[in-house]
Structures are given as structure tokens and as C-alpha cells.
mmCIF file of C-alpha atoms in Angstrom:
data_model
loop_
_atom_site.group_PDB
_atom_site.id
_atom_site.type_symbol
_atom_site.label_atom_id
_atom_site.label_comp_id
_atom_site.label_asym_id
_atom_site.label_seq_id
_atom_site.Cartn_x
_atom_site.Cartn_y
_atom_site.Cartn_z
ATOM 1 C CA UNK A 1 39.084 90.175 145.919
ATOM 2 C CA UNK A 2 39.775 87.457 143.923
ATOM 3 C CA UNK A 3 40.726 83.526 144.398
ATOM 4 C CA UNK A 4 42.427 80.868 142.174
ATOM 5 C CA UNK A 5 40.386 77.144 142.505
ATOM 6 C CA UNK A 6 43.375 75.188 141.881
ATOM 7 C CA UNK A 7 42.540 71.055 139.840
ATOM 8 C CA UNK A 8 44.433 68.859 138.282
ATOM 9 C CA UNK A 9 42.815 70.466 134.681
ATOM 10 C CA UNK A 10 44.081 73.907 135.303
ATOM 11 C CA UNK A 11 43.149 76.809 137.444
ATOM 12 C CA UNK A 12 40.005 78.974 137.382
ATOM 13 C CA UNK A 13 40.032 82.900 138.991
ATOM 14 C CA UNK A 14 37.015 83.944 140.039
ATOM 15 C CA UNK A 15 36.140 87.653 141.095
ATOM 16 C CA UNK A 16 34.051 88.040 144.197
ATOM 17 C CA UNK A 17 31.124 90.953 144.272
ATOM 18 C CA UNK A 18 31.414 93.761 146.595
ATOM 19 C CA UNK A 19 28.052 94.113 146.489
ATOM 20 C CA UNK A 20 27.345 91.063 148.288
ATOM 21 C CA UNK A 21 28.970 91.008 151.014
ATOM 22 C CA UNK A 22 27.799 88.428 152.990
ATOM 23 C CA UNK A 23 29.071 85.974 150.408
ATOM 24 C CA UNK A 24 32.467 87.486 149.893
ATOM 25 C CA UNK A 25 33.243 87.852 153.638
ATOM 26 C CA UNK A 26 32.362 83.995 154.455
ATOM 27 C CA UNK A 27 33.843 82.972 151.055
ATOM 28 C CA UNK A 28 37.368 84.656 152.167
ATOM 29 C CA UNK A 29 37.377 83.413 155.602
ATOM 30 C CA UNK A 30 36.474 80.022 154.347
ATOM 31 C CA UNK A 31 39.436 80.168 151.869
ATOM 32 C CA UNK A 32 41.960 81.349 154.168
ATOM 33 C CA UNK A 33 40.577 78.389 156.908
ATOM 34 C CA UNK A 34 41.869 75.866 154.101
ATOM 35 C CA UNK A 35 38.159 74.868 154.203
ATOM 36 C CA UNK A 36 37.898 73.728 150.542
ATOM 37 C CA UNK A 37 41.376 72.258 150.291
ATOM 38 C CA UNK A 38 41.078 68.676 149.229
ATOM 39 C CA UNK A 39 37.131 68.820 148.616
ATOM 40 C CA UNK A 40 35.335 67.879 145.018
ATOM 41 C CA UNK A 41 33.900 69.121 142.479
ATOM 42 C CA UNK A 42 31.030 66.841 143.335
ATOM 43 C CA UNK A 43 28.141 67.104 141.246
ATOM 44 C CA UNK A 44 28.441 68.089 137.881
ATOM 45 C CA UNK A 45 25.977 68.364 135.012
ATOM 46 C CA UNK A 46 26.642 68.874 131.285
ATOM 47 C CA UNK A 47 25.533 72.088 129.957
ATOM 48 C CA UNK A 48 24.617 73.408 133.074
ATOM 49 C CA UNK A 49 27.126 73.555 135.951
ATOM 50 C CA UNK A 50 30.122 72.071 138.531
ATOM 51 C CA UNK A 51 29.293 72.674 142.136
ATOM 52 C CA UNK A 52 31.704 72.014 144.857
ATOM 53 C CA UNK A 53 32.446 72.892 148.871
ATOM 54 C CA UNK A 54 30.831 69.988 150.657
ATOM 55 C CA UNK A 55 33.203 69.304 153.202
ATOM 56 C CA UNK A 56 32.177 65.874 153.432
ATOM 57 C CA UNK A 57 33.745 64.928 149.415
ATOM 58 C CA UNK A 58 37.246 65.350 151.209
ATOM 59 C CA UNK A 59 38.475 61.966 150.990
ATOM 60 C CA UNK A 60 35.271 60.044 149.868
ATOM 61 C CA UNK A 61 35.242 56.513 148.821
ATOM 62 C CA UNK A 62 34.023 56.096 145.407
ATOM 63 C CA UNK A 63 30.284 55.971 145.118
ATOM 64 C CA UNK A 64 29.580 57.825 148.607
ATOM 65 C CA UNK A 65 26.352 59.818 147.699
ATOM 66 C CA UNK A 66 27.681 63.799 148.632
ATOM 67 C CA UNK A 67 26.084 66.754 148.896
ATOM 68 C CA UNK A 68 24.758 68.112 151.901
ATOM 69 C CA UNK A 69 27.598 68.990 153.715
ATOM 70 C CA UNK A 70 28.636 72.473 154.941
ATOM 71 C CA UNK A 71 29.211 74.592 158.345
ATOM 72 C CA UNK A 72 26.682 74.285 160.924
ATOM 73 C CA UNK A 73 25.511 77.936 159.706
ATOM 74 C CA UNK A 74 23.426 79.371 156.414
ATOM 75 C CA UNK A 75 23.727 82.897 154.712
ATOM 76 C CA UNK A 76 20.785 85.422 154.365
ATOM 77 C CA UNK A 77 19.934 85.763 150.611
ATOM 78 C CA UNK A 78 21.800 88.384 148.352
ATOM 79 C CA UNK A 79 19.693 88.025 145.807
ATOM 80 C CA UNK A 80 20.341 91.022 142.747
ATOM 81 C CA UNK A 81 18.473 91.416 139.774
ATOM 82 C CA UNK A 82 21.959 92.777 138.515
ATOM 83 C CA UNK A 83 23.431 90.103 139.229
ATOM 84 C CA UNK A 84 22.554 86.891 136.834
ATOM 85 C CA UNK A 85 23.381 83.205 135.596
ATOM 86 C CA UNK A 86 25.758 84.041 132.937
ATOM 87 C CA UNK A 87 28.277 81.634 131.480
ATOM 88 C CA UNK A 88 30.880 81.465 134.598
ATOM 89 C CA UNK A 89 28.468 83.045 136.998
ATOM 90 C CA UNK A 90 29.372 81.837 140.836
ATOM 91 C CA UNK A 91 26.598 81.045 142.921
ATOM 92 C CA UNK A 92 25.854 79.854 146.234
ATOM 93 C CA UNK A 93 24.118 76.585 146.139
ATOM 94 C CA UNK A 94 20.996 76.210 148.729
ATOM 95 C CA UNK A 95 18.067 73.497 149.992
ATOM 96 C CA UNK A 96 14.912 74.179 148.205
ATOM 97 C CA UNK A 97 12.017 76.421 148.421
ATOM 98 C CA UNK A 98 10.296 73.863 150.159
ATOM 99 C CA UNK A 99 12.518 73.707 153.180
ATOM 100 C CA UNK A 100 13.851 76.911 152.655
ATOM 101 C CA UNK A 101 11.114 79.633 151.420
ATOM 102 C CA UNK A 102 14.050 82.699 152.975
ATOM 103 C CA UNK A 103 16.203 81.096 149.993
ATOM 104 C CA UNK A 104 19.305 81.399 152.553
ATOM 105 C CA UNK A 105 22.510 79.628 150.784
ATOM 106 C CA UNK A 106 24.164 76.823 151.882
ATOM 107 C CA UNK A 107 27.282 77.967 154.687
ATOM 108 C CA UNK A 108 29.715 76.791 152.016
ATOM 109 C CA UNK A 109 28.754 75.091 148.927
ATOM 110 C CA UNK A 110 28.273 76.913 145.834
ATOM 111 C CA UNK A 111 28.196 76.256 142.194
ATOM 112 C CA UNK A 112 29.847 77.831 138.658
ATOM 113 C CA UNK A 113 27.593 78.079 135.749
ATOM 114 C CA UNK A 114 28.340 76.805 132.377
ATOM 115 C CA UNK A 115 24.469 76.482 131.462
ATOM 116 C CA UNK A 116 24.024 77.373 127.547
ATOM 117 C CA UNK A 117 22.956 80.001 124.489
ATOM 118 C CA UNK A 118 19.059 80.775 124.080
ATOM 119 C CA UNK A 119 17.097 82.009 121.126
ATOM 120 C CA UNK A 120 15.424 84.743 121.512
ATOM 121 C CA UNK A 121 11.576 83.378 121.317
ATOM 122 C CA UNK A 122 13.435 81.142 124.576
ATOM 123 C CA UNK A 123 14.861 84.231 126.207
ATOM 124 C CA UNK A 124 10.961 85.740 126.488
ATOM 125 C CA UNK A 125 9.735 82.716 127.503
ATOM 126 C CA UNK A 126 12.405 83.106 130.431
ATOM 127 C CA UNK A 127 11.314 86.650 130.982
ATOM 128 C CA UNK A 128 7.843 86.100 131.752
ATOM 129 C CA UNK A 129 8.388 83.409 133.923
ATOM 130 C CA UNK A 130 11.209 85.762 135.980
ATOM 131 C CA UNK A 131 8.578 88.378 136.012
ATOM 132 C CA UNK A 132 5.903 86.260 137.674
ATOM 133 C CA UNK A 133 8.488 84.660 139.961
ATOM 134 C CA UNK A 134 9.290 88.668 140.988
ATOM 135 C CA UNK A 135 5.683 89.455 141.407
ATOM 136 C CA UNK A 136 4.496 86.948 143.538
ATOM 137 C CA UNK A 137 7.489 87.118 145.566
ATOM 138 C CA UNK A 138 6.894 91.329 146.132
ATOM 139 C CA UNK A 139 3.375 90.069 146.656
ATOM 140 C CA UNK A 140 4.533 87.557 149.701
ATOM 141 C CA UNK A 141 6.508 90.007 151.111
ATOM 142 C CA UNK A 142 3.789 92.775 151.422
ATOM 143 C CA UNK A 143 1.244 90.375 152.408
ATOM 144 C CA UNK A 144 3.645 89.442 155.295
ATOM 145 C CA UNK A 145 3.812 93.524 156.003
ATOM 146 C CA UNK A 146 -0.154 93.286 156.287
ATOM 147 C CA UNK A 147 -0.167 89.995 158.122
ATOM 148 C CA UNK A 148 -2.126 91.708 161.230
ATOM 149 C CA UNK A 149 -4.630 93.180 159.357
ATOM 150 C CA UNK A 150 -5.576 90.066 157.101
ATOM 151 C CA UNK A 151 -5.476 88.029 160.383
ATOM 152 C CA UNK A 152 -7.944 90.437 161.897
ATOM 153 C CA UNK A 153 -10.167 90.424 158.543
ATOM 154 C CA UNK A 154 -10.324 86.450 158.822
ATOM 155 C CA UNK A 155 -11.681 86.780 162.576
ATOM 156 C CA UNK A 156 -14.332 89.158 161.156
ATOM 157 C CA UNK A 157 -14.892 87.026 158.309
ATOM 158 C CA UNK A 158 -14.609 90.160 156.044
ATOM 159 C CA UNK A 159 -14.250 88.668 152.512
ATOM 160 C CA UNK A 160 -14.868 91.371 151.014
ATOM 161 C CA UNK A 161 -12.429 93.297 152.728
ATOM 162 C CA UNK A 162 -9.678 90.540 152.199
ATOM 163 C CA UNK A 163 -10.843 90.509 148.406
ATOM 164 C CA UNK A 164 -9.972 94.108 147.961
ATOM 165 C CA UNK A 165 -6.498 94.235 150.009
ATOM 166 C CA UNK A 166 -5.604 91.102 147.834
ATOM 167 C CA UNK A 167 -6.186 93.146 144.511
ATOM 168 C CA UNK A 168 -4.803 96.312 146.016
ATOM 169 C CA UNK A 169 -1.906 94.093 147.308
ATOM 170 C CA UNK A 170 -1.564 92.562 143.426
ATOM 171 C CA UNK A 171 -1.449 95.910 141.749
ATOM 172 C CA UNK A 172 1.019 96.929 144.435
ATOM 173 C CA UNK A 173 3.147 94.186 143.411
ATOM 174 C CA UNK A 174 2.633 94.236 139.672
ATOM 175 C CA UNK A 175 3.421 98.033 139.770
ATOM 176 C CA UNK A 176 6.568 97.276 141.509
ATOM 177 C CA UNK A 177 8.302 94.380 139.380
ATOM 178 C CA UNK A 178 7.261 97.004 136.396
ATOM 179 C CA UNK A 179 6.606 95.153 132.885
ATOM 180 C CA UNK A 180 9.837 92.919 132.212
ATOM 181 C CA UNK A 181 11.789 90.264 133.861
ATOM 182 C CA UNK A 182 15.176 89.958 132.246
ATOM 183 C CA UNK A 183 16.977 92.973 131.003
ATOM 184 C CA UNK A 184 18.203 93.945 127.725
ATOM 185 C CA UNK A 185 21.576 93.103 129.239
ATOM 186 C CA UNK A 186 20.742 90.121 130.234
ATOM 187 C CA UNK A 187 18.746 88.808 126.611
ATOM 188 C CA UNK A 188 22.064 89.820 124.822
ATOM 189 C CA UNK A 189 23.998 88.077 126.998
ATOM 190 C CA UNK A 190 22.014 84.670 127.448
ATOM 191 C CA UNK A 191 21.444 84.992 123.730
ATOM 192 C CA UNK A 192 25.240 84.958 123.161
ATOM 193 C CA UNK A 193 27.628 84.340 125.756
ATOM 194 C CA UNK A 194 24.756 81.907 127.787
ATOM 195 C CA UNK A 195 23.907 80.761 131.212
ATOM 196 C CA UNK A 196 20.987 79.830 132.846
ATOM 197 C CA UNK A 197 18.400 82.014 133.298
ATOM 198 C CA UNK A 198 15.543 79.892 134.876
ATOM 199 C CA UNK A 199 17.774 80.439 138.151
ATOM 200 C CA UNK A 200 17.911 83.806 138.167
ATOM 201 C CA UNK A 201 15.956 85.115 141.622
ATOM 202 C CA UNK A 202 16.560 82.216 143.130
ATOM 203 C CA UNK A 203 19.898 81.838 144.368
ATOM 204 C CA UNK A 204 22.340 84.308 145.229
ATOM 205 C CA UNK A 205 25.243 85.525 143.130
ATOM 206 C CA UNK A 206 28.088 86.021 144.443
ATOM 207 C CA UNK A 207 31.008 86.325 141.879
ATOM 208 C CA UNK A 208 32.158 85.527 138.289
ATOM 209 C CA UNK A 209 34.885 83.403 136.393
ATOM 210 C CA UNK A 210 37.779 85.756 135.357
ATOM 211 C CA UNK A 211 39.902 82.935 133.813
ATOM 212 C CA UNK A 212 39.707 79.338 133.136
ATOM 213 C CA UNK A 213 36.412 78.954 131.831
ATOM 214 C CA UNK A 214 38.212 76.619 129.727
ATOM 215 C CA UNK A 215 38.838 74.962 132.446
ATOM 216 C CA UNK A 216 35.259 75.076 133.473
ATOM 217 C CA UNK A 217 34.119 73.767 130.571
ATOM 218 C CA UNK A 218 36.543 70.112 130.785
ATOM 219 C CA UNK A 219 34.957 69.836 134.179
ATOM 220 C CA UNK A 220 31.530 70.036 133.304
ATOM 221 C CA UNK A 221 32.060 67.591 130.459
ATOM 222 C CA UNK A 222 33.280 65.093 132.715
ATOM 223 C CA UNK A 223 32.078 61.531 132.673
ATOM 224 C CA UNK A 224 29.785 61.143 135.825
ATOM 225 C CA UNK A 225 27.966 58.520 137.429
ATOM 226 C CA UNK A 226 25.520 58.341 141.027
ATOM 227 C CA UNK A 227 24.922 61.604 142.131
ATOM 228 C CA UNK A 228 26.200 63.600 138.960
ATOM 229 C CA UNK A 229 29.453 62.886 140.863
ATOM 230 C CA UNK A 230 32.519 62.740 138.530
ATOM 231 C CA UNK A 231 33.848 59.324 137.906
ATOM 232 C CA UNK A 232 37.187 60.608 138.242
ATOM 233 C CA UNK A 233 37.552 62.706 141.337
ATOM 234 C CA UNK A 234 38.320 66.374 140.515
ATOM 235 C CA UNK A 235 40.032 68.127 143.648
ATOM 236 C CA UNK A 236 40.073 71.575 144.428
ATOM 237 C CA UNK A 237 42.497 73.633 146.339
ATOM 238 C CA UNK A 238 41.350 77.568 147.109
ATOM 239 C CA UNK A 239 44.222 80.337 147.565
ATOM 240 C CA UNK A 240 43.375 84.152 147.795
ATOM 241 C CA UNK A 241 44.874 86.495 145.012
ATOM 242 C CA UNK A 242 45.634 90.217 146.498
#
């Protein structure tokens, strides 16, 4: 499925992922609601990306601070490692870690990436941090599977019983992730095309510019002030392409 994000600097097409979704259902319905109609591009940030679909920019004065609007739902995380920050990547935006350590996306807001080209002593910079990002997040989720029997080892004060489930639990998740955290696909393509790979894990990806990335690229070069909110208002109106 595709859709058309109609402004008043041209038209982008973006091509929704089959393979999440979660994001592509709520996306459509959204679309075909007239959700989106008449909402901003609200925050946007030079060399990195436009985000848009807080219902609350439709019609906002100038200098209204926007951005945590949305449906009175979230989205469990489709998180792929196939599925990355390149140049025209769409992605749903989200609340933080913090607030949000299930990294669910926002019901309605999401973001296009314009980001920008690494080298490639960058790119393995990037790669070990993705890595360690991956491995303590496989670590999390298996010390959550052994949550009982860590709970039980605390009662019994058994440290040295906790000590060797942590390293077993470690090497479990090191041997997982494997060695490397971006791809060979993804190093080529950062290292020409560009993106932003620091994001990748963390929010879900749900689709990818087809056409317009011109277009894109006037919007995220737009003068902005409070906010990263676009000086001149940049309204969007969504229709579905069969």
C-alpha cells in the first residue's frame, strides 16, 4: 500500500511495510479517517528529519508549542533489524525510554528521515554502539524470562548464584546479537545514500519515501523557530494510492 502526503512544496509517496503490520493497518485507517488532513509538519530539524501527525498542529496559532498529540492509544514496537534509518526512512515517532522502556510508538505521529552520509571510521563507531544497544536489550529480556528465579536467589541471598546466572545470562545474550551491529547493507548505504543510524533499534520502521525526497529535502531545510516548528506552516493532506 502506498499514500501520497500532499504540501504546498510538492507531494511525497511513501511505501508502507508488510512486514509491520501494526503500523500499516493503523496508518491506513488513520488516512482514510482524514486524520492527518490539515495537520503540520511540526518539528523539523536540518539534516536529520520532518515529523508530523499531531492532531493538535491542525489550526495552531503561531508559536503554540506542538507535539504530543495523538489518539488516546499507542502501538506495540515493530522493531526490525532489516528495517533501518535510511535517507527517506518512515518512522513512528514515540516518548522516551524513560517513560516508555516497551518503546511502543506514538498512536499517530511519525517522522521521515533525511539524516546524512557517514565515513566509514563513523559507520563502526555506529556499529558498536547498535551492538551493545542489541545486547543489553536480549539481556533485559531474558533476565525478565528468569525474573522468578533471581527473585528467589535475592531471598536466599545467593550471590554467588546470581553472579553466575548474570554471566551465563551475558554470554546468552552476547551469543545471540552475534559479533556486528549494522550490516554490510546498511554501512554501504549510510556511507552513501545516508540516514541516521544512532536510531536504529529504537523506533519502529514502518515504510519508505518512493518519491519526493526532493520534496523532503525543502521541508527539512525550512526556516524554524520554538519547537523546531517551521516558521511557515507546512500542511499536509494524506490520500491512499491503490
Amino acid at each position: 500500500m502506498k499514500v501520497k502526503i500532499q504540501t504546498m512544496l510538492g507531494d511525497i509517496v511513501v511505501r508502507l511495510y508488510d512486514e509491520t503490520p501494526i503500523h500499516r493497518d493503523n496508518f491506513i485507517k488513520l488516512v482514510k479517517e482524514g486524520y492527518y488532513d490539515g495537520t503540520l509538519f511540526h518539528r523539523v530539524i536540518k539534516g536529520f528529519m520532518i515529523q508530523g501527525g499531531d492532531p493538535d498542529s491542525k489550526g495552531a496559532p503561531a508559536g503554540k508549542m506542538l507535539g504530543v498529540g495523538g489518539p488516546s492509544y499507542t502501538l506495540e514496537a515493530e522493531i526490525k533489524d532489516d528495517l533501518f534509518h535510511k535517507r527517506g526512512a518512515l518512522a513512528a515517532a514515540r516518548q522516551g525510554d524513560e517513560v516508555n522502556p516497551e518503546r511502543r510508538s506514538s498512536g499517530s505521529q511519525f517522522y521521515i528521515v533525511w539524516g546524512q552520509v557517514y565515513n566509514e571510521s563513523q559507520l563502526h563507531q555506529f556499529s558498536k554502539q547498535l551492538r551493545m544497544q542489541k545486547v543489553k536489550s536480549a539481556f533485559n529480556w531474558l533476565v525478565a524470562e528468569h525474573r522468578d528465579e533471581i527473585m528467589q536467589m535475592r531471598r536466599d541471598r545467593n550471590r554467588d548464584g546470581l553472579q553466575a546466572l548474570q554471566e551465563k545470562l551475558v554470554a546468552e545474550a552476547e551469543n545471540k546479537v552475534g559479533k556486528t551491529g549494522l550490516t554490510d547493507e546498511q554501512m554501504k548505504i549510510y556511507s552513501t545514500l545516508g540516514g541516521t543510524p544512532h536510531l536504529d533499534g529504537q523506533y519502529t520502521v514502518f515504510g519508505e519515501v518512493e518519491e519526493g525526497l526532493d520534496v523532503v529535502e525543502m521541508i527539512q531545510s525550512s526556516a524554524t523557530g520554538r519547537g523546531d516548528r517551521p516558521v511557515d506552516d507546512i500542511e499536509m493532506k494524506l490520500v491512499l494510492i491503490d
